[in-house]
mmCIF file of C-alpha atoms in Angstrom:
data_model
loop_
_atom_site.group_PDB
_atom_site.id
_atom_site.type_symbol
_atom_site.label_atom_id
_atom_site.label_comp_id
_atom_site.label_asym_id
_atom_site.label_seq_id
_atom_site.Cartn_x
_atom_site.Cartn_y
_atom_site.Cartn_z
ATOM 1 C CA MET A 109 0.000 0.000 0.000
ATOM 2 C CA ARG A 110 1.349 3.401 -0.916
ATOM 3 C CA ALA A 111 1.120 5.915 1.869
ATOM 4 C CA THR A 112 0.573 9.261 0.285
ATOM 5 C CA ALA A 113 -1.993 11.964 -0.330
ATOM 6 C CA ARG A 114 -2.875 12.352 -4.004
ATOM 7 C CA SER A 115 -5.245 14.770 -5.652
ATOM 8 C CA LEU A 116 -7.386 14.035 -8.680
ATOM 9 C CA GLY A 117 -7.677 17.335 -10.485
ATOM 10 C CA GLY A 118 -6.428 20.697 -9.305
ATOM 11 C CA SER A 119 -2.859 21.266 -8.122
ATOM 12 C CA PRO A 120 -0.332 18.419 -8.044
ATOM 13 C CA GLU A 121 0.186 16.494 -4.815
ATOM 14 C CA PRO A 122 3.261 14.695 -3.419
ATOM 15 C CA SER A 123 4.644 11.888 -5.548
ATOM 16 C CA PRO A 124 3.791 8.257 -4.744
ATOM 17 C CA VAL A 125 5.991 6.716 -2.066
ATOM 18 C CA PRO A 126 7.201 3.172 -1.424
ATOM 19 C CA ASN A 127 4.677 0.513 -0.509
ATOM 20 C CA SER A 128 3.621 0.044 3.103
ATOM 21 C CA ALA A 129 2.686 -3.228 4.736
ATOM 22 C CA ASP A 130 -0.323 -1.634 6.429
ATOM 23 C CA THR A 131 -3.620 -3.181 5.308
ATOM 24 C CA GLY A 132 -7.170 -2.741 6.511
ATOM 25 C CA GLU A 133 -10.458 -1.013 5.843
ATOM 26 C CA ILE A 134 -11.138 1.328 2.926
ATOM 27 C CA ALA A 135 -13.132 4.445 3.785
ATOM 28 C CA LEU A 136 -15.132 6.864 1.670
ATOM 29 C CA VAL A 137 -15.183 10.441 2.993
ATOM 30 C CA MET A 138 -17.554 12.988 1.444
ATOM 31 C CA THR A 139 -17.419 16.667 2.312
ATOM 32 C CA GLY A 140 -20.175 19.272 2.251
ATOM 33 C CA GLY A 141 -21.208 22.166 0.084
ATOM 34 C CA GLY A 142 -24.988 22.004 -0.317
ATOM 35 C CA ALA A 143 -25.961 21.478 -3.958
ATOM 36 C CA ARG A 144 -22.300 20.852 -4.747
ATOM 37 C CA GLY A 145 -22.830 17.405 -3.234
ATOM 38 C CA ALA A 146 -24.132 16.355 -6.651
ATOM 39 C CA TYR A 147 -20.515 16.283 -7.811
ATOM 40 C CA GLN A 148 -19.957 13.307 -5.512
ATOM 41 C CA ILE A 149 -22.668 11.401 -7.344
ATOM 42 C CA GLY A 150 -20.631 11.569 -10.536
ATOM 43 C CA LEU A 151 -17.685 9.902 -8.800
ATOM 44 C CA LEU A 152 -19.944 7.241 -7.318
ATOM 45 C CA ARG A 153 -21.437 6.534 -10.753
ATOM 46 C CA PHE A 154 -17.968 5.968 -12.172
ATOM 47 C CA LEU A 155 -17.038 3.658 -9.300
ATOM 48 C CA ALA A 156 -20.313 1.733 -9.581
ATOM 49 C CA ARG A 157 -19.750 1.202 -13.279
ATOM 50 C CA ARG A 158 -16.129 0.150 -12.885
ATOM 51 C CA TYR A 159 -16.520 -1.754 -9.594
ATOM 52 C CA PRO A 160 -20.199 -2.804 -9.347
ATOM 53 C CA ASP A 161 -19.552 -5.002 -6.286
ATOM 54 C CA LEU A 162 -17.393 -2.464 -4.455
ATOM 55 C CA ARG A 163 -18.049 -1.957 -0.748
ATOM 56 C CA PHE A 164 -16.745 0.875 1.396
ATOM 57 C CA ARG A 165 -16.893 -0.592 4.877
ATOM 58 C CA ILE A 166 -16.365 2.820 6.464
ATOM 59 C CA LEU A 167 -18.507 5.746 5.317
ATOM 60 C CA ALA A 168 -18.108 9.280 6.637
ATOM 61 C CA GLY A 169 -19.863 12.418 5.499
ATOM 62 C CA VAL A 170 -20.762 15.948 6.432
ATOM 63 C CA SER A 171 -23.577 18.171 5.138
ATOM 64 C CA ALA A 172 -24.533 16.991 1.631
ATOM 65 C CA GLY A 173 -21.900 14.294 2.044
ATOM 66 C CA ALA A 174 -23.837 13.025 5.053
ATOM 67 C CA VAL A 175 -26.923 12.512 2.887
ATOM 68 C CA ASN A 176 -24.884 10.470 0.419
ATOM 69 C CA ALA A 177 -23.006 8.496 3.088
ATOM 70 C CA VAL A 178 -26.141 7.509 5.010
ATOM 71 C CA HIS A 179 -27.965 6.495 1.843
ATOM 72 C CA LEU A 180 -25.118 4.151 0.889
ATOM 73 C CA ALA A 181 -24.807 2.846 4.447
ATOM 74 C CA GLN A 182 -28.421 1.803 4.747
ATOM 75 C CA HIS A 183 -29.121 0.462 1.248
ATOM 76 C CA HIS A 184 -29.861 -3.293 1.200
ATOM 77 C CA GLY A 185 -28.666 -3.928 -2.347
ATOM 78 C CA SER A 186 -25.338 -3.852 -4.132
ATOM 79 C CA PHE A 187 -23.135 -0.791 -4.377
ATOM 80 C CA SER A 188 -24.248 -0.319 -7.974
ATOM 81 C CA GLN A 189 -27.934 -0.449 -7.007
ATOM 82 C CA ALA A 190 -27.400 1.981 -4.133
ATOM 83 C CA VAL A 191 -25.673 4.472 -6.425
ATOM 84 C CA ASP A 192 -28.437 4.190 -9.032
ATOM 85 C CA GLU A 193 -31.083 5.074 -6.446
ATOM 86 C CA LEU A 194 -28.987 7.896 -4.999
ATOM 87 C CA THR A 195 -28.461 9.286 -8.503
ATOM 88 C CA ALA A 196 -32.205 9.202 -9.128
ATOM 89 C CA LEU A 197 -32.788 11.073 -5.867
ATOM 90 C CA TRP A 198 -30.416 13.885 -6.834
ATOM 91 C CA GLN A 199 -31.709 14.065 -10.399
ATOM 92 C CA GLU A 200 -35.236 14.629 -9.108
ATOM 93 C CA LEU A 201 -34.206 17.588 -6.953
ATOM 94 C CA VAL A 202 -35.686 20.981 -7.639
ATOM 95 C CA PRO A 203 -35.570 23.979 -5.283
ATOM 96 C CA GLU A 204 -39.144 23.215 -4.155
ATOM 97 C CA THR A 205 -38.085 19.804 -2.805
ATOM 98 C CA VAL A 206 -35.341 21.340 -0.654
ATOM 99 C CA PHE A 207 -36.915 24.505 0.761
ATOM 100 C CA ARG A 208 -40.079 26.491 0.415
ATOM 101 C CA ILE A 209 -39.752 28.984 -2.435
ATOM 102 C CA GLU A 210 -43.296 30.349 -2.491
ATOM 103 C CA SER A 211 -43.184 34.122 -2.763
ATOM 104 C CA HIS A 212 -45.123 34.684 0.447
ATOM 105 C CA SER A 213 -42.839 32.356 2.430
ATOM 106 C CA LEU A 214 -39.591 33.922 1.204
ATOM 107 C CA MET A 215 -40.824 37.505 1.441
ATOM 108 C CA TRP A 216 -42.288 36.959 4.900
ATOM 109 C CA ASN A 217 -38.863 35.804 6.104
ATOM 110 C CA VAL A 218 -37.321 38.947 4.632
ATOM 111 C CA VAL A 219 -39.928 41.152 6.301
ATOM 112 C CA ARG A 220 -39.459 39.461 9.663
ATOM 113 C CA SER A 221 -35.691 39.874 9.395
ATOM 114 C CA GLY A 222 -36.100 43.585 8.755
ATOM 115 C CA LEU A 223 -38.524 43.992 11.646
ATOM 116 C CA HIS A 224 -36.115 42.266 14.000
ATOM 117 C CA LEU A 225 -33.371 44.668 13.015
ATOM 118 C CA VAL A 226 -35.370 47.877 13.385
ATOM 119 C CA THR A 227 -37.224 46.880 16.575
ATOM 120 C CA GLY A 228 -34.463 45.107 18.427
ATOM 121 C CA GLY A 229 -36.292 41.810 18.064
ATOM 122 C CA LYS A 230 -39.296 42.912 20.123
ATOM 123 C CA THR A 231 -42.186 42.900 17.665
ATOM 124 C CA ALA A 232 -41.922 40.225 14.982
ATOM 125 C CA PRO A 233 -41.786 36.451 15.531
ATOM 126 C CA ARG A 234 -38.180 35.300 15.705
ATOM 127 C CA ILE A 235 -36.871 34.109 12.353
ATOM 128 C CA LYS A 236 -34.932 30.831 12.394
ATOM 129 C CA ALA A 237 -33.384 30.948 8.915
ATOM 130 C CA MET A 238 -33.748 32.457 5.473
ATOM 131 C CA VAL A 239 -35.668 29.439 4.147
ATOM 132 C CA ASP A 240 -37.865 26.640 5.472
ATOM 133 C CA THR A 241 -36.352 23.182 4.819
ATOM 134 C CA GLU A 242 -39.397 21.121 5.718
ATOM 135 C CA PRO A 243 -39.633 19.869 2.087
ATOM 136 C CA LEU A 244 -36.115 18.401 2.379
ATOM 137 C CA ALA A 245 -37.057 16.602 5.594
ATOM 138 C CA GLU A 246 -40.105 15.126 3.880
ATOM 139 C CA LEU A 247 -38.005 14.062 0.890
ATOM 140 C CA LEU A 248 -35.425 12.302 3.057
ATOM 141 C CA MET A 249 -38.113 10.601 5.122
ATOM 142 C CA GLU A 250 -39.638 9.221 1.953
ATOM 143 C CA ALA A 251 -36.316 8.207 0.397
ATOM 144 C CA MET A 252 -34.774 6.634 3.501
ATOM 145 C CA ALA A 253 -38.003 5.172 4.960
ATOM 146 C CA PRO A 254 -37.084 5.071 8.667
ATOM 147 C CA ILE A 255 -38.969 2.696 10.962
ATOM 148 C CA ASN A 256 -39.823 4.289 14.315
ATOM 149 C CA GLY A 257 -37.206 6.913 13.546
ATOM 150 C CA GLU A 258 -34.424 4.396 12.868
ATOM 151 C CA LEU A 259 -32.735 3.786 9.533
ATOM 152 C CA THR A 260 -32.830 0.025 9.957
ATOM 153 C CA GLY A 261 -30.808 -0.644 6.820
ATOM 154 C CA ILE A 262 -27.664 0.551 8.594
ATOM 155 C CA GLN A 263 -27.967 -2.074 11.323
ATOM 156 C CA TYR A 264 -28.879 -4.673 8.710
ATOM 157 C CA ASN A 265 -25.648 -4.025 6.814
ATOM 158 C CA LEU A 266 -23.654 -3.983 10.034
ATOM 159 C CA ASP A 267 -25.092 -7.338 11.046
ATOM 160 C CA ARG A 268 -24.279 -8.984 7.722
ATOM 161 C CA GLY A 269 -20.743 -7.641 7.753
ATOM 162 C CA VAL A 270 -20.755 -5.456 4.648
ATOM 163 C CA LEU A 271 -20.456 -2.302 6.748
ATOM 164 C CA SER A 272 -18.159 -1.560 9.671
ATOM 165 C CA ALA A 273 -19.243 1.972 10.571
ATOM 166 C CA VAL A 274 -20.929 5.116 9.323
ATOM 167 C CA ALA A 275 -20.181 8.547 10.745
ATOM 168 C CA ILE A 276 -21.766 11.924 10.075
ATOM 169 C CA SER A 277 -20.773 15.196 11.681
ATOM 170 C CA ALA A 278 -22.704 18.255 12.821
ATOM 171 C CA THR A 279 -21.985 21.398 14.802
ATOM 172 C CA SER A 280 -23.699 21.885 18.140
ATOM 173 C CA TYR A 281 -25.007 25.432 18.456
ATOM 174 C CA THR A 282 -25.745 24.605 22.085
ATOM 175 C CA THR A 283 -22.156 23.779 23.122
ATOM 176 C CA GLY A 284 -20.105 25.015 20.168
ATOM 177 C CA GLN A 285 -18.558 21.564 19.677
ATOM 178 C CA SER A 286 -18.142 19.478 16.553
ATOM 179 C CA VAL A 287 -20.109 16.284 17.129
ATOM 180 C CA THR A 288 -19.724 13.112 15.075
ATOM 181 C CA TRP A 289 -22.544 10.608 15.351
ATOM 182 C CA VAL A 290 -21.281 7.071 14.816
ATOM 183 C CA GLN A 291 -23.067 3.781 14.287
ATOM 184 C CA GLY A 292 -20.954 0.678 13.876
ATOM 185 C CA ARG A 293 -19.570 -2.586 15.156
ATOM 186 C CA ASP A 294 -16.976 -2.754 17.947
ATOM 187 C CA ILE A 295 -16.176 0.938 17.767
ATOM 188 C CA GLU A 296 -14.634 3.197 20.383
ATOM 189 C CA THR A 297 -15.648 6.832 20.597
ATOM 190 C CA TRP A 298 -13.124 9.639 20.813
ATOM 191 C CA GLU A 299 -12.903 13.120 22.250
ATOM 192 C CA ARG A 300 -10.608 15.962 21.297
ATOM 193 C CA PRO A 301 -10.688 19.703 22.050
ATOM 194 C CA ASN A 302 -14.008 21.008 20.680
ATOM 195 C CA ARG A 303 -14.914 17.735 18.946
ATOM 196 C CA ARG A 304 -16.249 14.412 20.119
ATOM 197 C CA ALA A 305 -17.943 11.274 18.860
ATOM 198 C CA ILE A 306 -21.244 9.854 20.093
ATOM 199 C CA LYS A 307 -22.580 6.357 19.473
ATOM 200 C CA THR A 308 -26.167 6.484 18.290
ATOM 201 C CA LYS A 309 -28.765 5.044 15.964
ATOM 202 C CA ILE A 310 -28.536 7.446 13.044
ATOM 203 C CA GLY A 311 -31.813 8.829 11.723
ATOM 204 C CA VAL A 312 -33.092 11.511 9.390
ATOM 205 C CA PRO A 313 -32.813 14.285 12.048
ATOM 206 C CA HIS A 314 -29.061 13.610 12.262
ATOM 207 C CA VAL A 315 -28.773 13.959 8.489
ATOM 208 C CA MET A 316 -30.848 17.143 8.485
ATOM 209 C CA ALA A 317 -28.706 18.588 11.280
ATOM 210 C CA SER A 318 -25.474 17.846 9.437
ATOM 211 C CA SER A 319 -26.897 19.500 6.304
ATOM 212 C CA ALA A 320 -28.250 22.690 7.899
ATOM 213 C CA LEU A 321 -26.268 25.450 6.150
ATOM 214 C CA PRO A 322 -25.908 28.279 8.685
ATOM 215 C CA VAL A 323 -28.084 31.366 8.241
ATOM 216 C CA PHE A 324 -29.908 29.885 5.247
ATOM 217 C CA PHE A 325 -31.208 26.607 6.742
ATOM 218 C CA PRO A 326 -32.725 26.370 10.251
ATOM 219 C CA ALA A 327 -30.997 24.534 13.073
ATOM 220 C CA ILE A 328 -32.238 21.026 13.887
ATOM 221 C CA GLN A 329 -32.909 19.723 17.377
ATOM 222 C CA VAL A 330 -31.463 16.322 18.246
ATOM 223 C CA GLY A 331 -31.994 15.349 21.849
ATOM 224 C CA GLN A 332 -31.630 18.439 24.009
ATOM 225 C CA ALA A 333 -29.264 20.305 21.690
ATOM 226 C CA TRP A 334 -29.574 22.267 18.461
ATOM 227 C CA TYR A 335 -27.279 21.550 15.535
ATOM 228 C CA GLY A 336 -26.166 23.049 12.248
ATOM 229 C CA ASP A 337 -23.907 22.132 9.343
ATOM 230 C CA GLY A 338 -21.076 19.856 10.423
ATOM 231 C CA GLY A 339 -18.474 21.651 8.342
ATOM 232 C CA MET A 340 -18.435 24.676 10.642
ATOM 233 C CA ARG A 341 -16.284 23.145 13.393
ATOM 234 C CA LEU A 342 -14.945 19.950 11.820
ATOM 235 C CA SER A 343 -11.317 21.066 11.567
ATOM 236 C CA ALA A 344 -10.135 17.561 10.595
ATOM 237 C CA PRO A 345 -12.578 16.097 8.028
ATOM 238 C CA LEU A 346 -10.561 12.879 7.701
ATOM 239 C CA SER A 347 -10.456 12.205 11.446
ATOM 240 C CA PRO A 348 -13.722 10.180 11.745
ATOM 241 C CA ALA A 349 -12.499 7.688 9.121
ATOM 242 C CA LEU A 350 -9.096 7.461 10.805
ATOM 243 C CA HIS A 351 -10.614 6.901 14.247
ATOM 244 C CA LEU A 352 -12.812 4.164 12.794
ATOM 245 C CA GLY A 353 -9.797 2.247 11.527
ATOM 246 C CA ALA A 354 -9.373 3.239 7.889
ATOM 247 C CA HIS A 355 -6.077 2.296 6.249
ATOM 248 C CA LYS A 356 -7.017 3.762 2.876
ATOM 249 C CA ILE A 357 -9.274 6.765 2.298
ATOM 250 C CA LEU A 358 -10.946 7.982 -0.859
ATOM 251 C CA ALA A 359 -12.123 11.530 -0.196
ATOM 252 C CA VAL A 360 -14.268 13.751 -2.381
ATOM 253 C CA SER A 361 -13.773 17.499 -2.141
ATOM 254 C CA ASN A 362 -16.210 19.894 -3.772
ATOM 255 C CA ARG A 363 -13.570 22.620 -3.988
ATOM 256 C CA TYR A 364 -11.898 23.577 -7.243
ATOM 257 C CA VAL A 365 -8.205 24.408 -6.830
ATOM 258 C CA ARG A 366 -7.429 27.521 -8.823
ATOM 259 C CA THR A 367 -4.236 28.058 -10.756
ATOM 260 C CA LYS A 368 -1.939 30.924 -9.781
ATOM 261 C CA ALA A 369 -3.362 32.995 -12.601
ATOM 262 C CA GLU A 370 -6.941 32.264 -11.563
ATOM 263 C CA ALA A 371 -6.206 32.918 -7.891
ATOM 264 C CA GLY A 372 -5.100 36.459 -8.703
ATOM 265 C CA ARG A 373 -8.070 37.202 -10.944
ATOM 266 C CA VAL A 374 -10.452 39.951 -9.776
ATOM 267 C CA GLU A 375 -13.890 38.490 -9.006
ATOM 268 C CA VAL A 376 -15.686 41.646 -7.959
ATOM 269 C CA VAL A 377 -15.127 45.329 -8.708
ATOM 270 C CA GLY A 378 -15.595 47.834 -5.925
ATOM 271 C CA TYR A 379 -16.967 47.112 -2.491
ATOM 272 C CA PRO A 380 -17.699 43.367 -2.101
ATOM 273 C CA PRO A 381 -21.416 42.501 -1.950
ATOM 274 C CA PRO A 382 -22.741 40.088 0.720
ATOM 275 C CA ALA A 383 -22.687 37.212 -1.795
ATOM 276 C CA GLN A 384 -18.925 37.608 -2.260
ATOM 277 C CA VAL A 385 -18.252 37.848 1.478
ATOM 278 C CA LEU A 386 -20.433 34.831 2.227
ATOM 279 C CA GLY A 387 -18.832 32.867 -0.598
ATOM 280 C CA VAL A 388 -15.333 33.442 0.758
ATOM 281 C CA LEU A 389 -16.511 32.632 4.271
ATOM 282 C CA TYR A 390 -18.307 29.431 3.274
ATOM 283 C CA ASN A 391 -15.335 28.267 1.216
ATOM 284 C CA ALA A 392 -13.027 28.771 4.177
ATOM 285 C CA VAL A 393 -15.363 26.974 6.564
ATOM 286 C CA PHE A 394 -16.688 24.121 4.423
ATOM 287 C CA LEU A 395 -14.300 23.458 1.559
ATOM 288 C CA ASP A 396 -10.713 24.410 2.430
ATOM 289 C CA LEU A 397 -10.148 22.157 5.453
ATOM 290 C CA ILE A 398 -9.901 18.899 3.516
ATOM 291 C CA ASP A 399 -6.712 20.183 1.852
ATOM 292 C CA GLN A 400 -5.138 21.119 5.174
ATOM 293 C CA ASP A 401 -6.060 17.745 6.636
ATOM 294 C CA ALA A 402 -4.626 15.925 3.616
ATOM 295 C CA LEU A 403 -1.339 17.809 4.028
ATOM 296 C CA ARG A 404 -1.156 16.857 7.714
ATOM 297 C CA LEU A 405 -1.808 13.215 6.866
ATOM 298 C CA ASP A 406 0.886 13.217 4.190
ATOM 299 C CA ARG A 407 3.425 14.665 6.623
ATOM 300 C CA MET A 408 2.489 12.104 9.267
ATOM 301 C CA ASN A 409 2.891 9.311 6.726
ATOM 302 C CA THR A 410 6.378 10.606 5.913
ATOM 303 C CA ILE A 411 7.350 10.460 9.583
ATOM 304 C CA LEU A 412 5.852 7.004 10.127
ATOM 305 C CA ARG A 413 7.641 5.527 7.145
ATOM 306 C CA ARG A 414 10.937 6.442 8.740
ATOM 307 C CA LEU A 415 10.102 4.483 11.880
ATOM 308 C CA PRO A 416 10.143 0.716 12.378
ATOM 309 C CA GLU A 417 6.611 -0.597 12.837
ATOM 310 C CA GLN A 418 7.240 -1.477 16.484
ATOM 311 C CA GLU A 419 8.119 2.160 17.212
ATOM 312 C CA ARG A 420 5.000 3.716 15.669
ATOM 313 C CA ASP A 421 3.080 3.660 18.951
ATOM 314 C CA GLY A 422 0.016 2.118 17.314
ATOM 315 C CA MET A 423 -0.122 4.676 14.511
ATOM 316 C CA ARG A 424 -0.382 3.504 10.915
ATOM 317 C CA VAL A 425 0.394 4.686 7.421
ATOM 318 C CA VAL A 426 -2.806 5.672 5.600
ATOM 319 C CA GLU A 427 -3.094 6.170 1.866
ATOM 320 C CA LEU A 428 -5.311 9.005 0.757
ATOM 321 C CA ILE A 429 -6.628 9.867 -2.678
ATOM 322 C CA VAL A 430 -8.715 13.014 -3.188
ATOM 323 C CA LEU A 431 -11.065 13.682 -6.094
ATOM 324 C CA ARG A 432 -11.967 17.282 -6.774
ATOM 325 C CA PRO A 433 -13.652 19.309 -9.546
ATOM 326 C CA SER A 434 -11.693 20.260 -12.631
ATOM 327 C CA ARG A 435 -13.917 23.322 -13.047
ATOM 328 C CA ASP A 436 -14.911 26.204 -10.780
ATOM 329 C CA LEU A 437 -18.381 25.256 -9.525
ATOM 330 C CA GLY A 438 -19.108 28.847 -8.514
ATOM 331 C CA ARG A 439 -18.521 30.130 -12.030
ATOM 332 C CA LEU A 440 -20.612 27.269 -13.367
ATOM 333 C CA ALA A 441 -23.483 28.264 -11.056
ATOM 334 C CA ARG A 442 -23.484 31.773 -12.501
ATOM 335 C CA TYR A 443 -24.305 30.321 -15.911
ATOM 336 C CA TYR A 444 -27.429 28.573 -14.567
ATOM 337 C CA GLU A 445 -28.527 31.408 -12.234
ATOM 338 C CA PRO A 446 -31.054 32.969 -14.666
ATOM 339 C CA ARG A 447 -33.088 29.738 -14.534
ATOM 340 C CA LEU A 448 -33.763 29.924 -10.800
ATOM 341 C CA PRO A 449 -37.354 30.440 -9.600
ATOM 342 C CA GLY A 450 -38.258 34.113 -9.891
ATOM 343 C CA THR A 451 -38.630 35.185 -6.256
ATOM 344 C CA PHE A 452 -35.603 33.218 -5.093
ATOM 345 C CA ARG A 453 -33.533 34.638 -7.958
ATOM 346 C CA PHE A 454 -34.704 38.153 -7.066
ATOM 347 C CA LEU A 455 -33.593 37.745 -3.454
ATOM 348 C CA THR A 456 -30.220 36.187 -4.262
ATOM 349 C CA ARG A 457 -29.489 39.013 -6.680
ATOM 350 C CA GLY A 458 -30.203 41.330 -3.780
ATOM 351 C CA TRP A 459 -27.195 39.728 -2.054
ATOM 352 C CA GLY A 460 -25.098 40.603 -5.096
ATOM 353 C CA THR A 461 -24.752 37.227 -6.808
ATOM 354 C CA ARG A 462 -24.620 38.935 -10.221
ATOM 355 C CA LEU A 463 -21.851 41.297 -9.069
ATOM 356 C CA THR A 464 -19.264 38.547 -8.679
ATOM 357 C CA THR A 465 -17.894 36.281 -11.385
ATOM 358 C CA SER A 466 -17.849 33.293 -9.019
ATOM 359 C CA PRO A 467 -20.922 33.296 -6.737
ATOM 360 C CA ASP A 468 -19.819 30.384 -4.535
ATOM 361 C CA ILE A 469 -22.628 30.868 -2.051
ATOM 362 C CA LEU A 470 -25.143 30.501 -4.889
ATOM 363 C CA SER A 471 -23.524 27.231 -6.002
ATOM 364 C CA MET A 472 -24.383 25.742 -2.604
ATOM 365 C CA LEU A 473 -28.051 26.714 -2.863
ATOM 366 C CA MET A 474 -28.658 26.011 -6.555
ATOM 367 C CA PHE A 475 -30.687 22.811 -6.499
ATOM 368 C CA GLN A 476 -31.566 23.319 -10.144
ATOM 369 C CA PRO A 477 -31.963 20.103 -12.208
ATOM 370 C CA ASP A 478 -29.726 21.377 -15.017
ATOM 371 C CA TYR A 479 -26.997 22.488 -12.598
ATOM 372 C CA ILE A 480 -27.235 19.222 -10.658
ATOM 373 C CA ARG A 481 -26.987 17.259 -13.893
ATOM 374 C CA SER A 482 -23.886 19.233 -14.922
ATOM 375 C CA LEU A 483 -22.189 18.504 -11.606
ATOM 376 C CA ILE A 484 -22.932 14.780 -11.867
ATOM 377 C CA GLU A 485 -21.543 14.687 -15.403
ATOM 378 C CA LEU A 486 -18.462 16.630 -14.323
ATOM 379 C CA GLY A 487 -17.786 14.305 -11.387
ATOM 380 C CA GLU A 488 -18.067 11.252 -13.598
ATOM 381 C CA ALA A 489 -15.825 12.756 -16.271
ATOM 382 C CA ASP A 490 -13.192 13.812 -13.730
ATOM 383 C CA ALA A 491 -13.091 10.314 -12.276
ATOM 384 C CA GLU A 492 -12.912 8.759 -15.733
ATOM 385 C CA ALA A 493 -9.976 11.002 -16.594
ATOM 386 C CA ARG A 494 -8.047 9.674 -13.595
ATOM 387 C CA ALA A 495 -9.172 6.059 -13.843
ATOM 388 C CA ARG A 496 -5.614 4.710 -13.727
ATOM 389 C CA GLU A 497 -4.915 6.367 -10.356
ATOM 390 C CA ILE A 498 -8.183 5.110 -8.958
ATOM 391 C CA ASP A 499 -7.470 1.579 -10.214
ATOM 392 C CA ALA A 500 -4.031 1.697 -8.600
ATOM 393 C CA PHE A 501 -5.567 2.870 -5.327
ATOM 394 C CA PHE A 502 -7.981 -0.058 -5.128
ATOM 395 C CA GLN A 503 -5.627 -2.694 -6.472
ATOM 396 C CA ALA A 504 -2.619 -1.811 -4.301
#
């Protein structure tokens, strides 16, 4: 097994290193990004076509990645069948199935927000978020079909040995901690500064909590605490898979790595509108951390390879391969923006989405069928283009 971090698409990563004797579980880690999660479906479609009987025994996800991870974890059929159904779910998405876009609902939220500002929060009912995500909850309930609140397919797959563990992360607004909910066999929880793992029976509320984009989507109550998107405090996105025993990790990032020329390109002229500020903020919080974590893992692998196995203090070399978009998903979203529902488009333009050449915040909220379809096709094409690296990863 080669212990290195490699990137599929974007900037080059460290060169492959000598084989390691470490062997064990293969994990799939899927990051967040709202509608950008459709890009992950393209990768899964490629894998299902090339390896129809593939099984990731460890699945970890956050935000949109949590939706995908839990769907795979609880599906009774083959990997190929699970991916087909997950693809169908994403292809059926429209904004109305994710949040309420009726004019009166959106405008009432805007009015309430304004009243809170001008009255000090004394007159209008407190607003929880910019949109109401009850349609998404209903969609996931229908698609995942929990029984008495439990996604019984997860335990079924654990019992028959095709799954070792599934982990999804959320951010507790109540305590400020990053919380990873874990369901698996013979697992030990962990606790680090500001992050901890909890054994539980994962259900739709956990998935909704992990997917609750701050400000835009309302917080979700699980137990006695309120939670939002897991990417906010998950400083080490690879850590759940590592704690659960992964020796090889395939991670999917929804972040496009810009070239030096692109990085210096002006995206907005004049004072930055809210859409630009939010886009930079959301990128930093949800999309950039996977690269930092991959660099840390690569450095740790370098150190471990220099040590005899008996001196590694229980640590192991872990091979990582990262798939990422070959195109800027924010710029792509701008192309599809005119096709958004009228009222929603009107409000997003009020944030300044047309004043920036790469409205990243819009790309996370654009659950448009044509945009989703483009992301799926891009993910599949990117994986196809790097098929040899992926083959080497699985066959090593």
